Short mmCIF file of C-alpha atoms and ligand atoms in Angstrom, two decimals:
data_model
loop_
_atom_site.label_atom_id
_atom_site.label_comp_id
_atom_site.label_asym_id
_atom_site.label_seq_id
_atom_site.Cartn_x
_atom_site.Cartn_y
_atom_site.Cartn_z
CA MET A 93 -24.06 -13.75 -4.44
CA ARG A 94 -24.26 -15.02 -8.21
CA THR A 95 -23.68 -18.45 -9.26
CA PRO A 96 -20.22 -19.11 -10.28
CA SER A 97 -19.57 -19.46 -13.89
CA ASN A 98 -15.79 -20.44 -13.66
CA GLY A 99 -14.18 -23.51 -12.04
CA ARG A 100 -10.80 -22.90 -9.92
CA ALA A 101 -8.86 -19.72 -9.11
CA VAL A 102 -5.57 -19.62 -7.34
CA VAL A 103 -4.23 -16.58 -5.92
CA ILE A 104 -0.42 -16.67 -5.14
CA GLY A 105 0.02 -14.48 -1.74
CA ALA A 106 -2.14 -14.36 1.28
CA SER A 107 -1.24 -10.81 2.20
CA LEU A 108 -3.54 -7.77 1.43
CA ALA A 109 -3.61 -7.86 -2.35
CA GLY A 110 -3.91 -11.66 -2.37
CA LEU A 111 -6.76 -11.69 0.22
CA LEU A 112 -8.74 -8.90 -1.63
CA ALA A 113 -8.08 -10.54 -4.90
CA ALA A 114 -9.78 -13.83 -3.40
CA ARG A 115 -12.74 -11.80 -2.19
CA ALA A 116 -13.09 -10.57 -5.74
CA LEU A 117 -12.98 -14.00 -7.50
CA HIS A 118 -15.11 -15.97 -4.79
CA GLU A 119 -18.35 -14.64 -6.69
CA SER A 120 -17.19 -15.85 -10.11
CA PHE A 121 -15.43 -19.00 -9.35
CA GLU A 122 -16.57 -22.23 -7.64
CA GLU A 123 -13.33 -22.75 -5.74
CA VAL A 124 -10.49 -20.18 -4.92
CA VAL A 125 -7.43 -21.18 -3.26
CA VAL A 126 -4.94 -18.78 -1.86
CA LEU A 127 -1.26 -20.09 -1.52
CA ASP A 128 1.10 -18.44 0.77
CA ARG A 129 4.77 -19.32 1.32
CA ASP A 130 4.79 -18.81 5.21
CA ALA A 131 4.75 -22.03 6.87
CA THR A 132 1.83 -20.85 9.00
CA LEU A 133 -0.38 -17.73 9.10
CA PRO A 134 -0.88 -16.08 12.58
CA GLU A 135 -4.20 -16.90 14.34
CA ARG A 136 -3.73 -13.43 16.03
CA PRO A 137 -2.84 -10.03 14.88
CA GLU A 138 1.04 -10.54 14.56
CA THR A 139 3.72 -9.60 12.09
CA ARG A 140 4.91 -12.30 9.93
CA ARG A 141 7.93 -13.28 7.89
CA GLY A 142 6.36 -13.12 4.46
CA VAL A 143 5.46 -9.66 4.96
CA PRO A 144 8.60 -7.92 6.31
CA GLN A 145 6.94 -4.55 6.32
CA SER A 146 3.92 -5.54 8.45
CA GLY A 147 5.96 -4.29 11.64
CA GLN A 148 6.34 -0.75 9.86
CA VAL A 149 3.97 2.06 10.43
CA HIS A 150 0.97 1.76 7.88
CA GLY A 151 -1.70 4.43 7.51
CA LEU A 152 -4.84 3.36 5.65
CA LEU A 153 -6.20 6.12 3.31
CA ALA A 154 -9.66 7.41 3.71
CA ARG A 155 -10.15 6.06 0.10
CA GLY A 156 -8.82 2.63 1.25
CA ARG A 157 -11.24 2.36 4.20
CA GLN A 158 -14.11 3.31 1.93
CA GLU A 159 -13.01 0.65 -0.55
CA LEU A 160 -12.57 -2.06 2.07
CA ASP A 161 -16.07 -1.34 3.51
CA VAL A 162 -17.52 -2.01 0.37
CA LEU A 163 -15.58 -5.25 -0.34
CA PHE A 164 -16.28 -6.31 3.46
CA GLU A 165 -19.48 -4.98 4.83
CA GLY A 166 -19.17 -3.81 8.47
CA LEU A 167 -15.29 -4.06 8.47
CA SER A 168 -14.75 -0.58 10.07
CA PRO A 169 -17.09 -1.20 12.92
CA GLU A 170 -15.42 -4.49 13.55
CA LEU A 171 -12.09 -3.01 13.70
CA ILE A 172 -13.38 -0.04 15.71
CA GLY A 173 -14.62 -2.59 18.03
CA LEU A 174 -11.24 -4.21 18.24
CA GLY A 175 -9.85 -1.08 19.42
CA ALA A 176 -8.63 1.01 16.29
CA PRO A 177 -9.18 4.56 17.08
CA THR A 178 -10.92 6.92 14.26
CA CYS A 179 -10.34 10.73 13.78
CA ASP A 180 -10.92 13.44 11.30
CA VAL A 181 -7.90 13.29 9.07
CA GLN A 182 -7.28 16.96 8.86
CA ASP A 183 -8.46 18.17 12.43
CA GLU A 184 -7.15 15.56 14.51
CA MET A 185 -4.00 14.72 12.86
CA GLU A 186 -0.83 17.02 11.95
CA TRP A 187 0.39 16.79 8.46
CA TRP A 188 3.77 18.39 7.85
CA VAL A 189 4.54 19.00 4.24
CA ASP A 190 7.59 21.01 2.75
CA GLY A 191 8.63 22.18 6.33
CA ARG A 192 5.13 23.43 7.54
CA PRO A 193 1.94 21.95 8.93
CA LEU A 194 -1.06 22.12 6.94
CA ALA A 195 -3.82 24.23 8.51
CA LYS A 196 -6.41 22.47 10.65
CA GLY A 197 -10.28 22.25 10.23
CA PRO A 198 -12.69 19.59 10.32
CA CYS A 199 -12.59 17.89 6.62
CA GLY A 200 -15.15 14.91 7.26
CA MET A 201 -12.85 12.30 6.04
CA ILE A 202 -12.64 10.03 9.05
CA GLY A 203 -9.48 8.03 9.18
CA LEU A 204 -9.24 4.59 10.81
CA ALA A 205 -5.96 4.07 12.73
CA VAL A 206 -5.40 0.38 12.53
CA SER A 207 -2.11 -1.66 12.63
CA ARG A 208 -1.02 -3.70 9.48
CA PRO A 209 -1.16 -7.05 11.49
CA LEU A 210 -4.63 -6.23 12.69
CA LEU A 211 -5.94 -5.31 9.24
CA GLU A 212 -4.46 -8.18 7.63
CA PHE A 213 -5.78 -10.55 10.39
CA ALA A 214 -9.33 -9.33 10.29
CA ILE A 215 -9.53 -9.39 6.54
CA ARG A 216 -8.06 -12.84 6.37
CA ARG A 217 -10.47 -14.02 9.03
CA ARG A 218 -13.30 -12.52 6.47
CA VAL A 219 -11.91 -14.26 3.44
CA ALA A 220 -11.21 -17.58 5.14
CA ALA A 221 -14.90 -17.58 6.30
CA LEU A 222 -16.06 -17.29 2.44
CA PRO A 223 -17.50 -20.68 1.69
CA ASN A 224 -15.65 -21.37 -1.39
CA VAL A 225 -12.15 -19.93 -0.44
CA GLU A 226 -9.50 -21.90 1.12
CA ILE A 227 -6.02 -20.19 2.27
CA ARG A 228 -3.05 -22.83 2.37
CA PRO A 229 0.00 -21.62 3.99
CA ASP A 230 3.36 -23.48 3.40
CA HIS A 231 2.99 -23.17 -0.27
CA ALA A 232 5.91 -21.31 -2.01
CA VAL A 233 4.90 -21.16 -5.66
CA THR A 234 7.93 -21.71 -7.97
CA GLY A 235 6.38 -21.84 -11.39
CA LEU A 236 3.53 -21.84 -13.73
CA VAL A 237 1.92 -24.70 -15.68
CA THR A 238 0.65 -23.91 -19.19
CA THR A 239 -0.82 -25.66 -22.20
CA PRO A 240 1.79 -27.03 -24.34
CA ASP A 241 1.78 -23.84 -26.78
CA GLY A 242 2.29 -21.64 -23.42
CA ASP A 243 -0.82 -19.58 -24.53
CA ARG A 244 -2.80 -20.43 -21.36
CA VAL A 245 -1.88 -20.71 -17.59
CA THR A 246 -3.51 -23.79 -16.14
CA GLY A 247 -1.86 -24.18 -12.73
CA VAL A 248 1.12 -23.61 -10.31
CA VAL A 249 3.83 -25.66 -9.09
CA ALA A 250 4.69 -25.08 -5.36
CA LEU A 251 7.02 -26.32 -2.84
CA SER A 252 5.30 -27.61 0.40
CA ALA A 253 6.74 -29.43 3.28
CA GLY A 254 9.96 -29.52 1.14
CA GLU A 255 8.14 -31.36 -1.78
CA GLU A 256 7.01 -30.22 -5.11
CA THR A 257 3.42 -30.22 -5.74
CA THR A 258 1.16 -29.13 -8.60
CA LEU A 259 -2.07 -27.66 -8.48
CA GLY A 260 -3.72 -27.99 -11.92
CA HIS A 261 -7.30 -27.62 -13.62
CA VAL A 262 -6.92 -23.89 -12.70
CA ASP A 263 -8.88 -21.44 -14.87
CA LEU A 264 -7.32 -18.20 -13.34
CA VAL A 265 -3.92 -17.73 -11.53
CA VAL A 266 -3.41 -14.21 -9.89
CA ASP A 267 -0.04 -13.41 -8.61
CA ALA A 268 -0.35 -11.28 -5.49
CA SER A 269 3.25 -12.28 -4.05
CA GLY A 270 4.35 -8.88 -3.55
CA ARG A 271 7.56 -6.96 -4.82
CA GLY A 272 9.54 -10.15 -4.92
CA SER A 273 7.18 -11.51 -7.59
CA ARG A 274 8.69 -14.03 -10.00
CA ALA A 275 6.07 -13.32 -12.75
CA ARG A 276 8.00 -11.59 -14.97
CA HIS A 277 10.81 -14.36 -15.12
CA TRP A 278 8.16 -16.84 -15.55
CA LEU A 279 6.87 -15.14 -18.49
CA SER A 280 10.10 -14.74 -20.14
CA ARG A 281 10.63 -18.28 -19.85
CA LEU A 282 7.48 -19.13 -21.62
CA GLY A 283 8.80 -16.81 -24.34
CA TYR A 284 6.74 -13.80 -23.71
CA PRO A 285 8.22 -10.28 -24.23
CA ALA A 286 9.98 -8.68 -21.19
CA VAL A 287 7.88 -6.32 -19.16
CA GLU A 288 8.71 -2.66 -18.98
CA GLU A 289 9.89 -1.52 -15.71
CA GLN A 290 9.42 2.05 -14.43
CA ARG A 291 11.50 2.71 -11.42
CA ILE A 292 12.20 5.81 -9.07
CA GLU A 293 15.28 5.11 -6.84
CA ILE A 294 15.22 6.68 -3.47
CA GLN A 295 17.22 4.36 -1.11
CA LEU A 296 14.65 5.00 1.77
CA THR A 297 15.12 3.27 5.07
CA TYR A 298 12.39 3.05 7.62
CA ALA A 299 12.72 2.21 11.63
CA SER A 300 9.51 1.79 13.66
CA ARG A 301 8.91 1.24 17.17
CA ARG A 302 5.57 0.81 19.17
CA TYR A 303 4.91 2.54 22.43
CA ARG A 304 1.96 2.76 25.00
CA ARG A 305 -0.31 5.61 24.43
CA ASP A 306 -2.06 7.89 26.74
CA PRO A 307 -4.90 9.75 24.59
CA GLY A 308 -3.91 12.70 26.34
CA GLN A 309 -0.50 13.05 24.60
CA LEU A 310 -0.11 15.34 21.64
CA ASP A 311 -2.95 17.41 23.01
CA GLY A 312 -5.42 14.63 21.95
CA ARG A 313 -4.37 14.42 18.33
CA TYR A 314 -3.87 10.92 16.96
CA GLY A 315 -0.74 11.35 15.01
CA THR A 316 1.61 13.29 13.16
CA ALA A 317 3.15 12.70 9.66
CA ILE A 318 6.37 14.84 8.85
CA ALA A 319 7.22 14.57 5.10
CA SER A 320 10.70 14.83 3.80
CA TYR A 321 11.48 17.37 1.06
CA PRO A 322 14.43 18.54 -0.88
CA GLY A 323 16.97 19.63 1.74
CA LYS A 324 15.53 17.72 4.40
CA LEU A 325 16.33 14.05 3.98
CA ARG A 326 14.64 12.84 7.21
CA GLY A 327 11.21 12.17 7.92
CA GLY A 328 8.89 10.62 10.58
CA PHE A 329 5.43 9.42 11.68
CA VAL A 330 3.63 8.74 14.80
CA LEU A 331 0.14 7.25 14.72
CA ALA A 332 -2.25 5.97 17.12
CA GLN A 333 -3.28 2.38 16.95
CA GLU A 334 -5.38 -0.20 18.54
CA ASN A 335 -5.03 -1.11 22.17
CA ASN A 336 -3.99 2.57 23.30
CA THR A 337 -0.57 2.07 21.24
CA TRP A 338 1.45 4.38 19.19
CA ILE A 339 3.54 3.50 16.31
CA THR A 340 6.53 5.59 15.64
CA SER A 341 8.67 5.76 12.58
CA VAL A 342 11.55 7.44 11.51
CA SER A 343 13.07 7.50 7.92
CA GLY A 344 16.11 8.45 5.86
CA TRP A 345 16.37 9.19 2.19
CA PHE A 346 19.29 8.39 -0.25
CA GLY A 347 21.40 6.12 2.18
CA ALA A 348 20.71 8.25 5.33
CA VAL A 349 19.98 5.44 7.62
CA PRO A 350 18.37 6.15 10.91
CA PRO A 351 19.65 4.30 14.02
CA THR A 352 17.82 1.77 15.72
CA ASP A 353 19.10 2.21 19.29
CA GLU A 354 16.81 4.42 21.51
CA ALA A 355 19.02 7.31 22.06
CA GLY A 356 19.88 7.57 18.38
CA MET A 357 16.28 7.19 17.44
CA ILE A 358 15.24 10.06 19.61
CA GLU A 359 18.20 12.19 18.47
CA TRP A 360 17.17 11.42 14.81
CA ALA A 361 13.68 12.46 15.65
CA GLU A 362 14.46 15.64 17.43
CA GLN A 363 15.91 16.99 14.26
CA LEU A 364 12.42 16.58 12.43
CA ASP A 365 10.49 19.65 11.71
CA SER A 366 7.93 18.76 14.37
CA PRO A 367 8.87 17.47 17.68
CA ASP A 368 6.12 15.14 18.06
CA VAL A 369 7.87 11.68 17.26
CA ALA A 370 10.63 12.62 19.74
CA THR A 371 8.18 13.49 22.38
CA ILE A 372 6.37 10.29 22.16
CA MET A 373 9.75 8.46 22.16
CA ARG A 374 11.06 10.35 25.10
CA THR A 375 7.75 10.20 27.20
CA SER A 376 6.10 6.83 26.49
CA GLU A 377 6.76 3.38 27.55
CA PRO A 378 8.34 1.36 24.54
CA LEU A 379 6.54 -1.97 23.89
CA ASP A 380 9.11 -3.40 21.47
CA GLU A 381 12.66 -4.64 22.44
CA GLY A 382 14.20 -2.50 19.85
CA SER A 383 13.13 -0.85 16.84
CA LEU A 384 12.52 -2.76 13.37
CA LYS A 385 14.50 -1.37 10.44
CA MET A 386 13.60 -1.79 6.56
CA ARG A 387 14.92 -0.62 3.51
CA TYR A 388 13.07 0.54 0.46
CA PRO A 389 15.17 1.06 -2.49
CA ALA A 390 12.78 2.27 -5.04
CA SER A 391 9.18 2.57 -6.31
CA THR A 392 8.57 0.01 -9.15
CA ARG A 393 5.85 0.00 -11.67
CA PHE A 394 5.77 -3.06 -14.05
CA ARG A 395 3.74 -1.95 -17.35
CA TYR A 396 1.58 -5.26 -18.03
CA ASP A 397 -0.66 -3.06 -19.62
CA ARG A 398 1.75 -2.17 -22.34
CA ILE A 399 2.91 -5.83 -23.14
CA ASP A 400 1.33 -6.95 -26.36
CA ARG A 401 1.37 -10.86 -25.69
CA PHE A 402 0.07 -12.10 -22.25
CA PRO A 403 -1.02 -15.65 -21.53
CA ALA A 404 -4.71 -16.47 -20.86
CA GLY A 405 -5.60 -17.35 -17.22
CA PHE A 406 -3.06 -15.27 -15.73
CA LEU A 407 -3.09 -11.74 -13.75
CA VAL A 408 -0.58 -9.72 -11.51
CA THR A 409 -1.86 -7.45 -8.83
CA GLY A 410 -0.79 -5.42 -5.94
CA ASP A 411 2.78 -4.60 -5.02
CA ALA A 412 3.93 -7.50 -7.68
CA MET A 413 2.55 -4.84 -10.35
CA CYS A 414 3.17 -1.49 -8.65
CA SER A 415 4.95 -0.83 -5.66
CA PHE A 416 4.83 3.05 -4.17
CA ASN A 417 7.27 4.82 -1.70
CA PRO A 418 5.58 3.81 1.41
CA ILE A 419 5.41 7.41 2.80
CA TYR A 420 2.52 8.17 0.66
CA GLY A 421 0.48 5.22 2.37
CA GLN A 422 -1.00 4.09 -1.07
CA GLY A 423 -0.27 0.45 -1.46
CA MET A 424 -3.10 -1.07 0.69
CA THR A 425 -5.62 1.22 -1.02
CA VAL A 426 -4.41 0.55 -4.33
CA ALA A 427 -4.73 -3.26 -3.83
CA ALA A 428 -8.23 -2.84 -2.82
CA LEU A 429 -9.07 -0.76 -5.84
CA GLU A 430 -7.64 -3.38 -8.04
CA ALA A 431 -9.63 -5.92 -6.38
CA THR A 432 -13.05 -3.88 -6.84
CA ILE A 433 -11.84 -3.57 -10.88
CA LEU A 434 -11.27 -7.48 -10.87
CA GLY A 435 -14.75 -8.15 -9.16
CA ARG A 436 -16.41 -5.99 -11.60
CA LEU A 437 -14.71 -7.10 -14.81
CA LEU A 438 -15.30 -10.86 -13.85
CA LYS A 439 -18.96 -10.06 -14.13
CA ASP A 440 -18.44 -9.79 -18.05
CA GLY A 441 -16.59 -13.47 -18.10
CA THR A 442 -13.04 -13.95 -18.34
CA ASP A 443 -12.53 -13.40 -22.26
CA ASP A 444 -9.75 -11.07 -22.77
CA LEU A 445 -9.57 -10.50 -18.98
CA ALA A 446 -5.72 -9.80 -18.82
CA ALA A 447 -6.21 -6.72 -21.45
CA ARG A 448 -9.03 -5.51 -19.55
CA PHE A 449 -7.79 -5.86 -16.07
CA PHE A 450 -4.22 -4.25 -16.85
CA GLY A 451 -5.90 -1.52 -18.90
CA GLU A 452 -8.20 -0.49 -16.17
CA THR A 453 -5.89 -0.59 -13.35
CA ALA A 454 -3.25 1.24 -15.33
CA THR A 455 -5.65 4.16 -15.30
CA VAL A 456 -6.37 3.87 -11.49
CA LEU A 457 -2.50 3.50 -11.00
CA ASP A 458 -1.75 6.47 -13.01
CA VAL A 459 -2.96 8.83 -10.27
CA PRO A 460 -0.77 7.59 -7.14
CA TRP A 461 2.20 6.76 -9.35
CA THR A 462 2.28 10.48 -10.65
CA THR A 463 1.88 11.71 -7.16
CA VAL A 464 5.06 9.72 -6.19
CA MET A 465 7.05 10.81 -9.50
CA ALA A 466 6.14 14.30 -9.02
CA ASN A 467 7.32 14.52 -5.24
CA ASP A 468 10.25 12.10 -5.45
CA LEU A 469 11.80 13.34 -8.47
CA ARG A 470 12.04 16.80 -6.80
CA PHE A 471 14.95 15.31 -4.98
CA PRO A 472 18.17 15.68 -7.03
CA ASP A 473 19.40 12.27 -5.65
CA ALA A 474 16.25 10.27 -6.92
CA ILE A 475 16.99 8.43 -10.10
CA GLY A 476 14.12 8.16 -12.48
CA ASP A 477 12.58 9.46 -15.76
CA ARG A 478 11.81 13.31 -15.37
CA SER A 479 10.64 13.59 -18.97
CA MET A 480 6.86 13.50 -17.96
CA LEU A 481 7.44 16.37 -15.12
CA ASP A 482 5.65 19.77 -15.78
CA PRO A 483 7.75 22.49 -14.01
CA GLU A 484 4.93 24.81 -14.30
CA ARG A 485 2.56 22.27 -12.50
CA GLY A 486 5.18 21.53 -10.03
CA ALA A 487 5.65 25.47 -9.02
CA TYR A 488 1.84 25.73 -8.60
CA LEU A 489 1.69 22.63 -6.37
CA LEU A 490 4.58 24.07 -4.20
CA ARG A 491 2.78 27.47 -3.67
CA LEU A 492 -0.51 25.69 -3.11
CA ARG A 493 1.20 23.37 -0.39
CA ALA A 494 2.79 26.80 1.13
CA ALA A 495 -0.57 28.48 1.25
CA ALA A 496 -2.15 25.33 2.72
CA ALA A 497 -0.37 25.97 5.96
CA ASP A 498 -2.71 29.05 6.60
CA ASP A 499 -5.93 28.12 4.54
CA PRO A 500 -7.96 25.09 5.77
CA GLU A 501 -9.84 25.04 2.60
CA LEU A 502 -6.55 24.28 0.55
CA ALA A 503 -5.40 21.85 3.34
CA ARG A 504 -8.52 20.01 2.67
CA ALA A 505 -8.34 20.13 -0.98
CA PHE A 506 -4.78 18.83 -0.87
CA LEU A 507 -5.59 16.19 1.71
CA ARG A 508 -8.72 14.95 -0.07
CA VAL A 509 -6.29 14.21 -2.97
CA THR A 510 -3.56 12.67 -1.13
CA GLN A 511 -6.23 10.38 0.62
CA LEU A 512 -6.97 9.33 -3.01
CA ILE A 513 -10.51 10.60 -2.60
CA ASP A 514 -10.48 13.43 -5.28
CA PRO A 515 -8.55 13.33 -8.59
CA PRO A 516 -5.36 15.53 -8.78
CA ALA A 517 -7.66 17.61 -11.17
CA ALA A 518 -9.38 18.98 -8.10
CA LEU A 519 -6.42 20.95 -7.18
CA PHE A 520 -6.48 22.96 -10.30
CA ALA A 521 -10.35 23.72 -10.12
CA PRO A 522 -11.02 27.56 -10.23
CA SER A 523 -12.42 27.55 -6.62
CA ILE A 524 -8.99 26.30 -5.47
CA ALA A 525 -6.77 28.03 -7.93
CA SER A 526 -8.00 31.30 -6.89
CA ARG A 527 -6.73 30.70 -3.21
CA VAL A 528 -3.32 29.92 -4.46
CA PRO A 529 -0.92 33.06 -4.64
CA ALA A 530 0.37 33.78 -7.90
C1 LIG B 756 7.87 -0.04 5.03
C2 LIG B 756 6.64 0.02 4.26
C3 LIG B 756 5.83 0.64 5.02
C4 LIG B 756 4.39 0.53 4.00
N1 LIG B 756 3.39 1.62 4.45
C5 LIG B 756 2.08 1.64 3.98
C6 LIG B 756 1.09 2.35 4.28
O1 LIG B 756 1.35 3.38 5.29
N2 LIG B 756 -0.06 2.37 3.98
C7 LIG B 756 -0.36 1.52 2.79
O2 LIG B 756 -1.23 1.54 2.15
N3 LIG B 756 0.70 0.80 2.00
C8 LIG B 756 1.95 0.76 2.80
N4 LIG B 756 2.88 -0.10 2.33
C9 LIG B 756 2.65 -0.92 1.21
C10 LIG B 756 1.76 -2.18 1.77
O3 LIG B 756 2.49 -2.86 2.67
C11 LIG B 756 1.41 -2.99 0.59
O4 LIG B 756 1.02 -2.36 -0.48
C12 LIG B 756 0.49 -4.31 0.86
O5 LIG B 756 0.75 -4.98 1.75
C13 LIG B 756 -0.09 -5.02 -0.31
O6 LIG B 756 1.04 -5.81 -0.87
P1 LIG B 756 0.97 -6.90 -1.51
O7 LIG B 756 -0.10 -7.96 -0.89
O8 LIG B 756 0.77 -6.92 -2.85
O9 LIG B 756 2.30 -7.76 -1.05
P2 LIG B 756 2.93 -8.13 0.23
O10 LIG B 756 2.22 -7.35 1.39
O11 LIG B 756 4.31 -7.87 0.09
O12 LIG B 756 2.62 -10.08 0.50
C14 LIG B 756 2.99 -10.56 -0.54
C15 LIG B 756 2.59 -12.20 -0.04
O13 LIG B 756 3.11 -12.94 -0.86
C16 LIG B 756 3.58 -14.11 -0.05
N5 LIG B 756 4.44 -14.65 -1.24
C17 LIG B 756 5.67 -14.19 -1.84
N6 LIG B 756 6.14 -14.95 -2.43
C18 LIG B 756 5.31 -16.19 -2.64
C19 LIG B 756 5.43 -17.35 -3.52
N7 LIG B 756 6.38 -17.57 -4.35
N8 LIG B 756 4.45 -18.40 -3.21
C20 LIG B 756 3.63 -18.13 -2.16
N9 LIG B 756 3.41 -16.87 -1.72
C21 LIG B 756 4.28 -16.03 -1.80
C22 LIG B 756 4.28 -13.51 0.97
O14 LIG B 756 4.52 -14.56 1.99
C23 LIG B 756 3.17 -12.55 1.44
O15 LIG B 756 2.03 -13.00 2.09
C24 LIG B 756 4.14 -0.10 3.01
C25 LIG B 756 5.22 -0.92 2.45
C26 LIG B 756 6.40 -0.84 3.11
C27 LIG B 756 7.68 -1.68 2.63
#
């Protein structure tokens, strides 16, 4: 570990993006304080109020696992030791795309099937053990403290035990407070220009429920993801998790809301392209009282990289900067990529940090954001800017996905891109394009 050259950093939010940012900061700051508005943070893997999505199905992409294992040496073995199953992402999972399952075959990408509460718990434990990091629950940040000219952020104001408290003498504040981030509002009150918002409205609703798992179910496979597509506004997911459990989820787009009662959920799941979700629901012992419903109105991306004036000593990361339609499972992986960038940039000091951080992360965000845009804007009811869509490229990818139902090589190439291992350009390489029917 290097000698920290900066004083104190504060992170707003102790969910995944905040914890990963703290991991990146701890090598460059003498003291890192992570604040969360939740009154307590669980001492076991449990869902919690401040992360309402934590009870919903969460898949960790292969790239996310790679990044996390670099940030926290030995994390995967630790999670496997805690019961998280691993599997070949292509051969031992089923992926339904545009109404067909991708061809199977070993792809060498080994996925880690871990629940969101366990992953956050394990990472929180690692971060809390770092000697110069302190995690303080019951601190709801309500504003920024700045120099009189507003050019530099020097602290935060928070509500704790009902009292307003100020944390000052801070060299860097990182906002990782998720989709409800107030950063834009704080900046506007300080006289900074409005931050451009990109938005893709999908009015998605998820309903998830856990069941006991017998490893022989689904012919020994570890899960099935059934994607929606134009004309089919229902999706579903069943995924193995630690402690011999399944998590199942059904979703509806554009206001199609899945029911949360058992019979209704099964009936909904029976209309999916694959019977797997309904089979698990019908044949397994439920572990939750009922199912948990959550609305997700829109993917949002705030273009901090395009703002021409920004205070020193302040950054925004995670869902607070960009939040993706959850069916693509990208959020946690992107948070890890952003933390990796932050850690690397800090090695060159904090000068001009915001411009460097937002510039580099924008390049990384372009890939998953473009995937979401290209897929979700195929739905006529999706609301968003279609001017960037390339119909020729869209038609090629449609043919590629159709052919991937019979061609394991194409399926593998497709999965390597959706798992954020390869760039999308890989799907246009001559060796792949030659397998796609004209
Ligand atoms: C239904 C659903 C399913 C998803 N599925 C997947 C998936 O399969 N794979 C995947 O990679 N991602 C998935 N995601 C996204 C994933 O949950 C997030 O990307 C990930 O949690 C990182 O988010 P975050 O840390 O930026 O914000 P959040 O997880 O939203 O956390 C924000 C944190 O900030 C705290 N906070 C908020 N306001 C304040 C404040 N004022 N002061 C102090 N603390 C505050 C909150 O208590 C919370 O701890 C899904 C999201 C949803 C909604």
